[in-house]
Short mmCIF file of the C-alpha atoms (twelve columns), coordinates in Angstrom:
data_MODEL
# 
_entry.id   MODEL 
# 
loop_
_atom_site.group_PDB 
_atom_site.id 
_atom_site.type_symbol 
_atom_site.label_atom_id 
_atom_site.label_alt_id 
_atom_site.label_comp_id 
_atom_site.label_asym_id 
_atom_site.label_seq_id 
_atom_site.Cartn_x 
_atom_site.Cartn_y 
_atom_site.Cartn_z 
_atom_site.pdbx_PDB_model_num 
ATOM 1   C CA . ALA A 1   -13.331 -2.413  7.594   1 
ATOM 2   C CA . VAL A 2   -15.200 -0.786  4.435   1 
ATOM 3   C CA . VAL A 3   -12.333 1.030   3.302   1 
ATOM 4   C CA . MET A 4   -10.013 -1.930  3.418   1 
ATOM 5   C CA . GLY A 5   -12.575 -4.211  2.122   1 
ATOM 6   C CA . GLY A 6   -12.920 -2.096  -0.911  1 
ATOM 7   C CA . ALA A 7   -10.098 -2.279  -2.049  1 
ATOM 8   C CA . SER A 8   -9.528  -5.605  -1.635  1 
ATOM 9   C CA . LEU A 9   -12.515 -6.177  -4.154  1 
ATOM 10  C CA . ALA A 10  -10.783 -3.995  -6.795  1 
ATOM 11  C CA . ALA A 11  -7.697  -6.480  -6.385  1 
ATOM 12  C CA . VAL A 12  -10.425 -9.100  -7.177  1 
ATOM 13  C CA . ALA A 13  -11.578 -7.304  -10.268 1 
ATOM 14  C CA . ALA A 14  -8.249  -6.309  -11.203 1 
ATOM 15  C CA . PRO A 15  -7.549  -9.303  -13.937 1 
ATOM 16  C CA . LEU A 16  -10.788 -8.811  -15.498 1 
ATOM 17  C CA . ILE A 17  -10.357 -4.958  -16.314 1 
ATOM 18  C CA . VAL A 18  -6.963  -5.745  -17.420 1 
ATOM 19  C CA . ARG A 19  -8.347  -8.526  -19.898 1 
ATOM 20  C CA . THR A 20  -11.254 -5.838  -21.013 1 
ATOM 21  C CA . ALA A 21  -8.478  -3.924  -21.389 1 
ATOM 22  C CA . GLN A 22  -6.599  -6.124  -23.812 1 
ATOM 23  C CA . ASP A 23  -10.014 -7.283  -25.841 1 
ATOM 24  C CA . LEU A 24  -10.826 -3.247  -26.566 1 
ATOM 25  C CA . ALA A 25  -6.971  -1.743  -26.962 1 
ATOM 26  C CA . GLY A 26  -5.165  -4.890  -27.932 1 
ATOM 27  C CA . PRO A 27  -1.273  -3.704  -27.574 1 
ATOM 28  C CA . LEU A 28  -2.243  -0.316  -25.875 1 
ATOM 29  C CA . ALA A 29  -3.579  -2.171  -23.139 1 
ATOM 30  C CA . PRO A 30  -1.198  -0.902  -20.617 1 
ATOM 31  C CA . ALA A 31  -2.316  2.803   -21.946 1 
ATOM 32  C CA . ALA A 32  -5.647  2.113   -21.605 1 
ATOM 33  C CA . ALA A 33  -5.585  0.723   -18.334 1 
ATOM 34  C CA . LEU A 34  -3.618  3.801   -16.678 1 
ATOM 35  C CA . ALA A 35  -5.850  5.927   -18.685 1 
ATOM 36  C CA . GLY A 36  -8.593  4.481   -16.862 1 
ATOM 37  C CA . ALA A 37  -7.216  4.419   -13.398 1 
ATOM 38  C CA . GLY A 38  -6.439  8.575   -14.200 1 
ATOM 39  C CA . LEU A 39  -10.393 8.893   -14.995 1 
ATOM 40  C CA . MET A 40  -11.023 7.133   -11.256 1 
ATOM 41  C CA . LEU A 41  -8.155  9.078   -9.248  1 
ATOM 42  C CA . LEU A 42  -10.315 12.565  -11.165 1 
ATOM 43  C CA . GLY A 43  -13.505 10.920  -9.618  1 
ATOM 44  C CA . ALA A 44  -11.926 10.179  -6.438  1 
ATOM 45  C CA . MET A 45  -10.718 13.892  -5.917  1 
ATOM 46  C CA . ALA A 46  -13.987 15.349  -6.832  1 
ATOM 47  C CA . ALA A 47  -15.686 13.511  -4.278  1 
ATOM 48  C CA . ALA A 48  -12.977 14.374  -1.746  1 
ATOM 49  C CA . ALA A 49  -13.879 18.168  -3.178  1 
ATOM 50  C CA . ALA A 50  -17.450 17.544  -1.766  1 
ATOM 51  C CA . LEU A 51  -16.684 16.586  1.993   1 
ATOM 52  C CA . PRO A 52  -17.074 19.036  4.634   1 
ATOM 53  C CA . GLY A 53  -13.813 21.121  5.817   1 
ATOM 54  C CA . ARG A 54  -13.834 19.725  9.018   1 
ATOM 55  C CA . ILE A 55  -15.700 16.666  10.812  1 
ATOM 56  C CA . GLU A 56  -16.558 17.113  14.537  1 
ATOM 57  C CA . VAL A 57  -15.676 14.208  16.613  1 
ATOM 58  C CA . ALA A 58  -17.661 13.412  19.702  1 
ATOM 59  C CA . GLY A 59  -15.778 13.229  22.819  1 
ATOM 60  C CA . LYS A 60  -13.172 14.955  24.493  1 
ATOM 61  C CA . GLU A 61  -9.974  14.970  22.400  1 
ATOM 62  C CA . SER A 62  -6.645  14.022  24.110  1 
ATOM 63  C CA . VAL A 63  -3.316  15.792  24.089  1 
ATOM 64  C CA . TRP A 64  -0.506  14.363  21.701  1 
ATOM 65  C CA . GLY A 65  1.399   12.792  24.045  1 
ATOM 66  C CA . ALA A 66  4.454   11.260  21.556  1 
ATOM 67  C CA . SER A 67  7.987   12.506  20.978  1 
ATOM 68  C CA . ALA A 68  9.251   13.885  17.863  1 
ATOM 69  C CA . CYS A 69  11.982  11.424  17.780  1 
ATOM 70  C CA . ASP A 70  9.271   8.245   18.236  1 
ATOM 71  C CA . PHE A 71  7.085   9.818   15.761  1 
ATOM 72  C CA . ALA A 72  9.995   10.378  13.356  1 
ATOM 73  C CA . ALA A 73  11.298  6.850   13.704  1 
ATOM 74  C CA . MET A 74  7.397   5.508   13.160  1 
ATOM 75  C CA . SER A 75  7.229   7.634   10.008  1 
ATOM 76  C CA . VAL A 76  10.441  6.851   8.540   1 
ATOM 77  C CA . ALA A 77  9.942   3.046   9.210   1 
ATOM 78  C CA . VAL A 78  6.761   3.045   7.149   1 
ATOM 79  C CA . ALA A 79  7.958   5.004   4.942   1 
ATOM 80  C CA . VAL A 80  10.760  2.304   3.635   1 
ATOM 81  C CA . ALA A 81  7.528   -0.105  3.632   1 
ATOM 82  C CA . TRP A 82  6.228   1.825   1.176   1 
ATOM 83  C CA . ALA A 83  8.895   2.318   -0.721  1 
ATOM 84  C CA . GLY A 84  9.321   -1.174  -0.355  1 
ATOM 85  C CA . MET A 85  5.791   -1.939  -1.733  1 
ATOM 86  C CA . THR A 86  5.733   0.307   -4.530  1 
ATOM 87  C CA . PHE A 87  9.392   -1.173  -5.584  1 
ATOM 88  C CA . LEU A 88  7.775   -4.694  -5.748  1 
ATOM 89  C CA . MET A 89  5.172   -3.061  -7.619  1 
ATOM 90  C CA . ALA A 90  7.173   -2.123  -10.425 1 
ATOM 91  C CA . CYS A 91  9.615   -4.107  -10.518 1 
ATOM 92  C CA . ALA A 92  7.570   -7.501  -10.556 1 
ATOM 93  C CA . PRO A 93  6.111   -7.076  -14.082 1 
ATOM 94  C CA . LEU A 94  9.294   -6.128  -15.651 1 
ATOM 95  C CA . LEU A 95  11.152  -8.800  -14.021 1 
ATOM 96  C CA . MET A 96  8.088   -10.843 -15.153 1 
ATOM 97  C CA . GLU A 97  8.381   -9.782  -19.179 1 
ATOM 98  C CA . GLY A 98  11.796  -10.852 -18.723 1 
ATOM 99  C CA . CYS A 99  11.163  -14.329 -18.164 1 
ATOM 100 C CA . GLY A 100 8.478   -14.565 -21.114 1 
ATOM 101 C CA . LEU A 101 5.556   -14.175 -18.796 1 
ATOM 102 C CA . GLY A 102 3.186   -11.902 -20.390 1 
ATOM 103 C CA . LEU A 103 0.650   -9.423  -19.217 1 
ATOM 104 C CA . GLY A 104 -1.735  -11.660 -17.724 1 
ATOM 105 C CA . ALA A 105 0.215   -13.335 -15.770 1 
ATOM 106 C CA . SER A 106 1.595   -10.036 -14.243 1 
ATOM 107 C CA . SER A 107 -1.537  -8.231  -13.862 1 
ATOM 108 C CA . SER A 108 -2.644  -11.671 -11.538 1 
ATOM 109 C CA . ALA A 109 0.475   -11.313 -9.635  1 
ATOM 110 C CA . ILE A 110 -0.547  -7.868  -8.797  1 
ATOM 111 C CA . SER A 111 -3.952  -8.422  -8.191  1 
ATOM 112 C CA . TRP A 112 -2.396  -10.814 -5.272  1 
ATOM 113 C CA . HIS A 113 -0.157  -8.527  -4.199  1 
ATOM 114 C CA . VAL A 114 -3.182  -5.738  -3.905  1 
ATOM 115 C CA . LEU A 115 -5.230  -8.222  -2.078  1 
ATOM 116 C CA . ALA A 116 -2.547  -8.562  0.361   1 
ATOM 117 C CA . MET A 117 -2.353  -5.130  0.852   1 
ATOM 118 C CA . TRP A 118 -5.771  -4.606  1.891   1 
ATOM 119 C CA . ALA A 119 -7.372  -7.854  3.201   1 
ATOM 120 C CA . PRO A 120 -5.532  -8.136  6.276   1 
ATOM 121 C CA . ALA A 121 -6.522  -4.447  7.563   1 
ATOM 122 C CA . ALA A 122 -10.016 -5.134  6.363   1 
ATOM 123 C CA . VAL A 123 -10.319 -8.678  8.475   1 
ATOM 124 C CA . VAL A 124 -8.631  -6.698  11.495  1 
ATOM 125 C CA . GLY A 125 -10.782 -3.914  11.144  1 
ATOM 126 C CA . ALA A 126 -14.116 -6.003  11.069  1 
ATOM 127 C CA . GLY A 127 -13.235 -7.923  13.602  1 
ATOM 128 C CA . GLY A 128 -12.632 -4.747  15.972  1 
ATOM 129 C CA . TRP A 129 -8.862  -6.101  16.877  1 
ATOM 130 C CA . ARG A 130 -5.933  -3.638  18.436  1 
ATOM 131 C CA . LEU A 131 -3.193  -4.864  17.013  1 
ATOM 132 C CA . PRO A 132 0.207   -4.483  19.224  1 
ATOM 133 C CA . ALA A 133 1.325   -1.197  16.986  1 
ATOM 134 C CA . VAL A 134 5.090   -1.475  17.421  1 
ATOM 135 C CA . PRO A 135 5.367   -5.418  16.781  1 
ATOM 136 C CA . ALA A 136 3.046   -4.883  13.752  1 
ATOM 137 C CA . VAL A 137 5.393   -1.946  12.189  1 
ATOM 138 C CA . LEU A 138 8.072   -3.992  12.925  1 
ATOM 139 C CA . GLY A 139 7.106   -7.395  11.563  1 
ATOM 140 C CA . GLY A 140 5.505   -5.926  8.605   1 
ATOM 141 C CA . LEU A 141 8.483   -4.022  7.577   1 
ATOM 142 C CA . ALA A 142 10.595  -6.985  7.555   1 
ATOM 143 C CA . LEU A 143 7.860   -8.932  5.282   1 
ATOM 144 C CA . VAL A 144 8.407   -6.330  2.974   1 
ATOM 145 C CA . LEU A 145 12.076  -6.248  2.819   1 
ATOM 146 C CA . LEU A 146 11.986  -10.077 2.562   1 
ATOM 147 C CA . GLY A 147 9.472   -9.810  -0.369  1 
ATOM 148 C CA . CYS A 148 11.835  -7.165  -2.038  1 
ATOM 149 C CA . ALA A 149 15.026  -9.614  -1.524  1 
ATOM 150 C CA . VAL A 150 13.215  -12.700 -2.848  1 
ATOM 151 C CA . VAL A 151 11.224  -11.505 -5.915  1 
ATOM 152 C CA . ARG A 152 14.500  -10.921 -8.277  1 
ATOM 153 C CA . PHE A 153 15.129  -14.459 -7.836  1 
ATOM 154 C CA . GLN A 154 12.063  -15.816 -9.223  1 
ATOM 155 C CA . ALA A 155 11.315  -17.347 -12.743 1 
ATOM 156 C CA . SER A 156 7.679   -18.750 -12.081 1 
ATOM 157 C CA . VAL A 157 4.341   -17.361 -11.891 1 
ATOM 158 C CA . PRO A 158 3.854   -19.044 -8.535  1 
ATOM 159 C CA . GLY A 159 6.818   -17.344 -7.115  1 
ATOM 160 C CA . PHE A 160 6.376   -13.923 -8.295  1 
ATOM 161 C CA . ASP A 161 2.785   -14.259 -6.735  1 
ATOM 162 C CA . ILE A 162 4.283   -15.231 -3.132  1 
ATOM 163 C CA . SER A 163 7.210   -12.771 -3.136  1 
ATOM 164 C CA . LEU A 164 4.285   -10.228 -3.995  1 
ATOM 165 C CA . ILE A 165 2.146   -11.370 -1.579  1 
ATOM 166 C CA . ILE A 166 4.441   -11.497 1.226   1 
ATOM 167 C CA . GLY A 167 5.425   -7.706  0.527   1 
ATOM 168 C CA . GLY A 168 1.825   -6.965  0.234   1 
ATOM 169 C CA . CYS A 169 0.924   -8.628  3.753   1 
ATOM 170 C CA . GLY A 170 3.799   -6.465  5.240   1 
ATOM 171 C CA . TRP A 171 2.863   -3.189  4.070   1 
ATOM 172 C CA . SER A 172 -0.733  -3.735  5.409   1 
ATOM 173 C CA . LEU A 173 0.956   -4.454  8.955   1 
ATOM 174 C CA . ALA A 174 3.413   -1.645  9.029   1 
ATOM 175 C CA . THR A 175 0.544   0.716   7.819   1 
ATOM 176 C CA . LEU A 176 -1.885  -0.698  10.133  1 
ATOM 177 C CA . GLY A 177 0.374   -0.407  13.089  1 
ATOM 178 C CA . SER A 178 1.619   2.937   12.386  1 
ATOM 179 C CA . THR A 179 -2.276  4.175   12.193  1 
ATOM 180 C CA . LEU A 180 -2.934  2.718   15.272  1 
ATOM 181 C CA . TRP A 181 0.434   4.104   17.036  1 
ATOM 182 C CA . ILE A 182 -0.072  7.576   15.823  1 
ATOM 183 C CA . HIS A 183 -3.762  7.673   16.881  1 
ATOM 184 C CA . ALA A 184 -3.163  6.154   20.142  1 
ATOM 185 C CA . GLN A 185 -0.896  8.952   21.226  1 
ATOM 186 C CA . GLY A 186 -3.795  11.419  21.466  1 
ATOM 187 C CA . VAL A 187 -4.885  14.054  18.596  1 
ATOM 188 C CA . PRO A 188 -1.836  14.657  16.261  1 
ATOM 189 C CA . PRO A 189 -1.066  17.911  15.068  1 
ATOM 190 C CA . ARG A 190 -2.301  18.683  11.488  1 
ATOM 191 C CA . LEU A 191 1.459   19.379  10.598  1 
ATOM 192 C CA . LEU A 192 2.937   16.067  11.944  1 
ATOM 193 C CA . LEU A 193 0.437   14.170  9.891   1 
ATOM 194 C CA . ALA A 194 0.956   16.024  7.125   1 
ATOM 195 C CA . LEU A 195 4.776   15.446  7.245   1 
ATOM 196 C CA . HIS A 196 3.535   11.838  7.712   1 
ATOM 197 C CA . ASP A 197 1.474   11.752  4.794   1 
ATOM 198 C CA . LEU A 198 4.813   13.485  2.655   1 
ATOM 199 C CA . GLY A 199 6.850   11.249  4.140   1 
ATOM 200 C CA . LEU A 200 5.001   7.843   2.707   1 
ATOM 201 C CA . PHE A 201 4.327   9.360   -0.642  1 
ATOM 202 C CA . ALA A 202 8.136   10.216  -0.854  1 
ATOM 203 C CA . GLY A 203 9.042   6.796   0.053   1 
ATOM 204 C CA . ALA A 204 6.300   5.561   -2.774  1 
ATOM 205 C CA . ILE A 205 7.726   7.442   -5.403  1 
ATOM 206 C CA . GLY A 206 11.719  6.605   -4.136  1 
ATOM 207 C CA . GLY A 207 10.529  2.670   -4.693  1 
ATOM 208 C CA . VAL A 208 9.338   2.969   -8.082  1 
ATOM 209 C CA . LEU A 209 12.310  5.434   -8.836  1 
ATOM 210 C CA . VAL A 210 14.662  2.521   -7.024  1 
ATOM 211 C CA . ALA A 211 13.084  -0.312  -9.186  1 
ATOM 212 C CA . GLY A 212 13.461  1.533   -12.584 1 
ATOM 213 C CA . ALA A 213 17.044  2.261   -12.257 1 
ATOM 214 C CA . LEU A 214 17.640  -1.630  -11.073 1 
ATOM 215 C CA . ILE A 215 15.365  -3.401  -13.506 1 
# 
């Protein structure tokens, strides 16, 4: 809940950050925003490097109980959701620019998208609820695909906002459901977790590449 809530606050702050970048950098505002994001990522990496190499978990660890096929199906489904999420984030600003909507409108739409990505999981975590994992993943994937399908037909700010919110909520459900499913099976082997993360980030990169090729 703390991590997801922090990301939700970042979404709220995004329009202010973009406006500040516009005031300071003028036409170079997109480059300034990307440079700032890069610096923040370097700071996050430095903080992560300071973490202990191993964190001891109290209690008896359970044996991993899922089959390789189930794990692969879950990872592929969520990787597709990540691809859809980055597809939306990459193509929506370009489509909005083509409709004559400026950087301020697109940054606001992306902030709604990011808020939809993180806020649902933050609420679930804060409430201590446990969603049914598989329905959450399937429902989330369906919402992401719906957002990707309708975004190309939008021509107004509300239309883009709604498309991005739908996709963001779908990504949140899919990611949360997969995380709950993986850890409900016991302690996952490190190799499987690494493959899972590799699939997610490969899907994210693939979504951006597809957006660049289509738009």
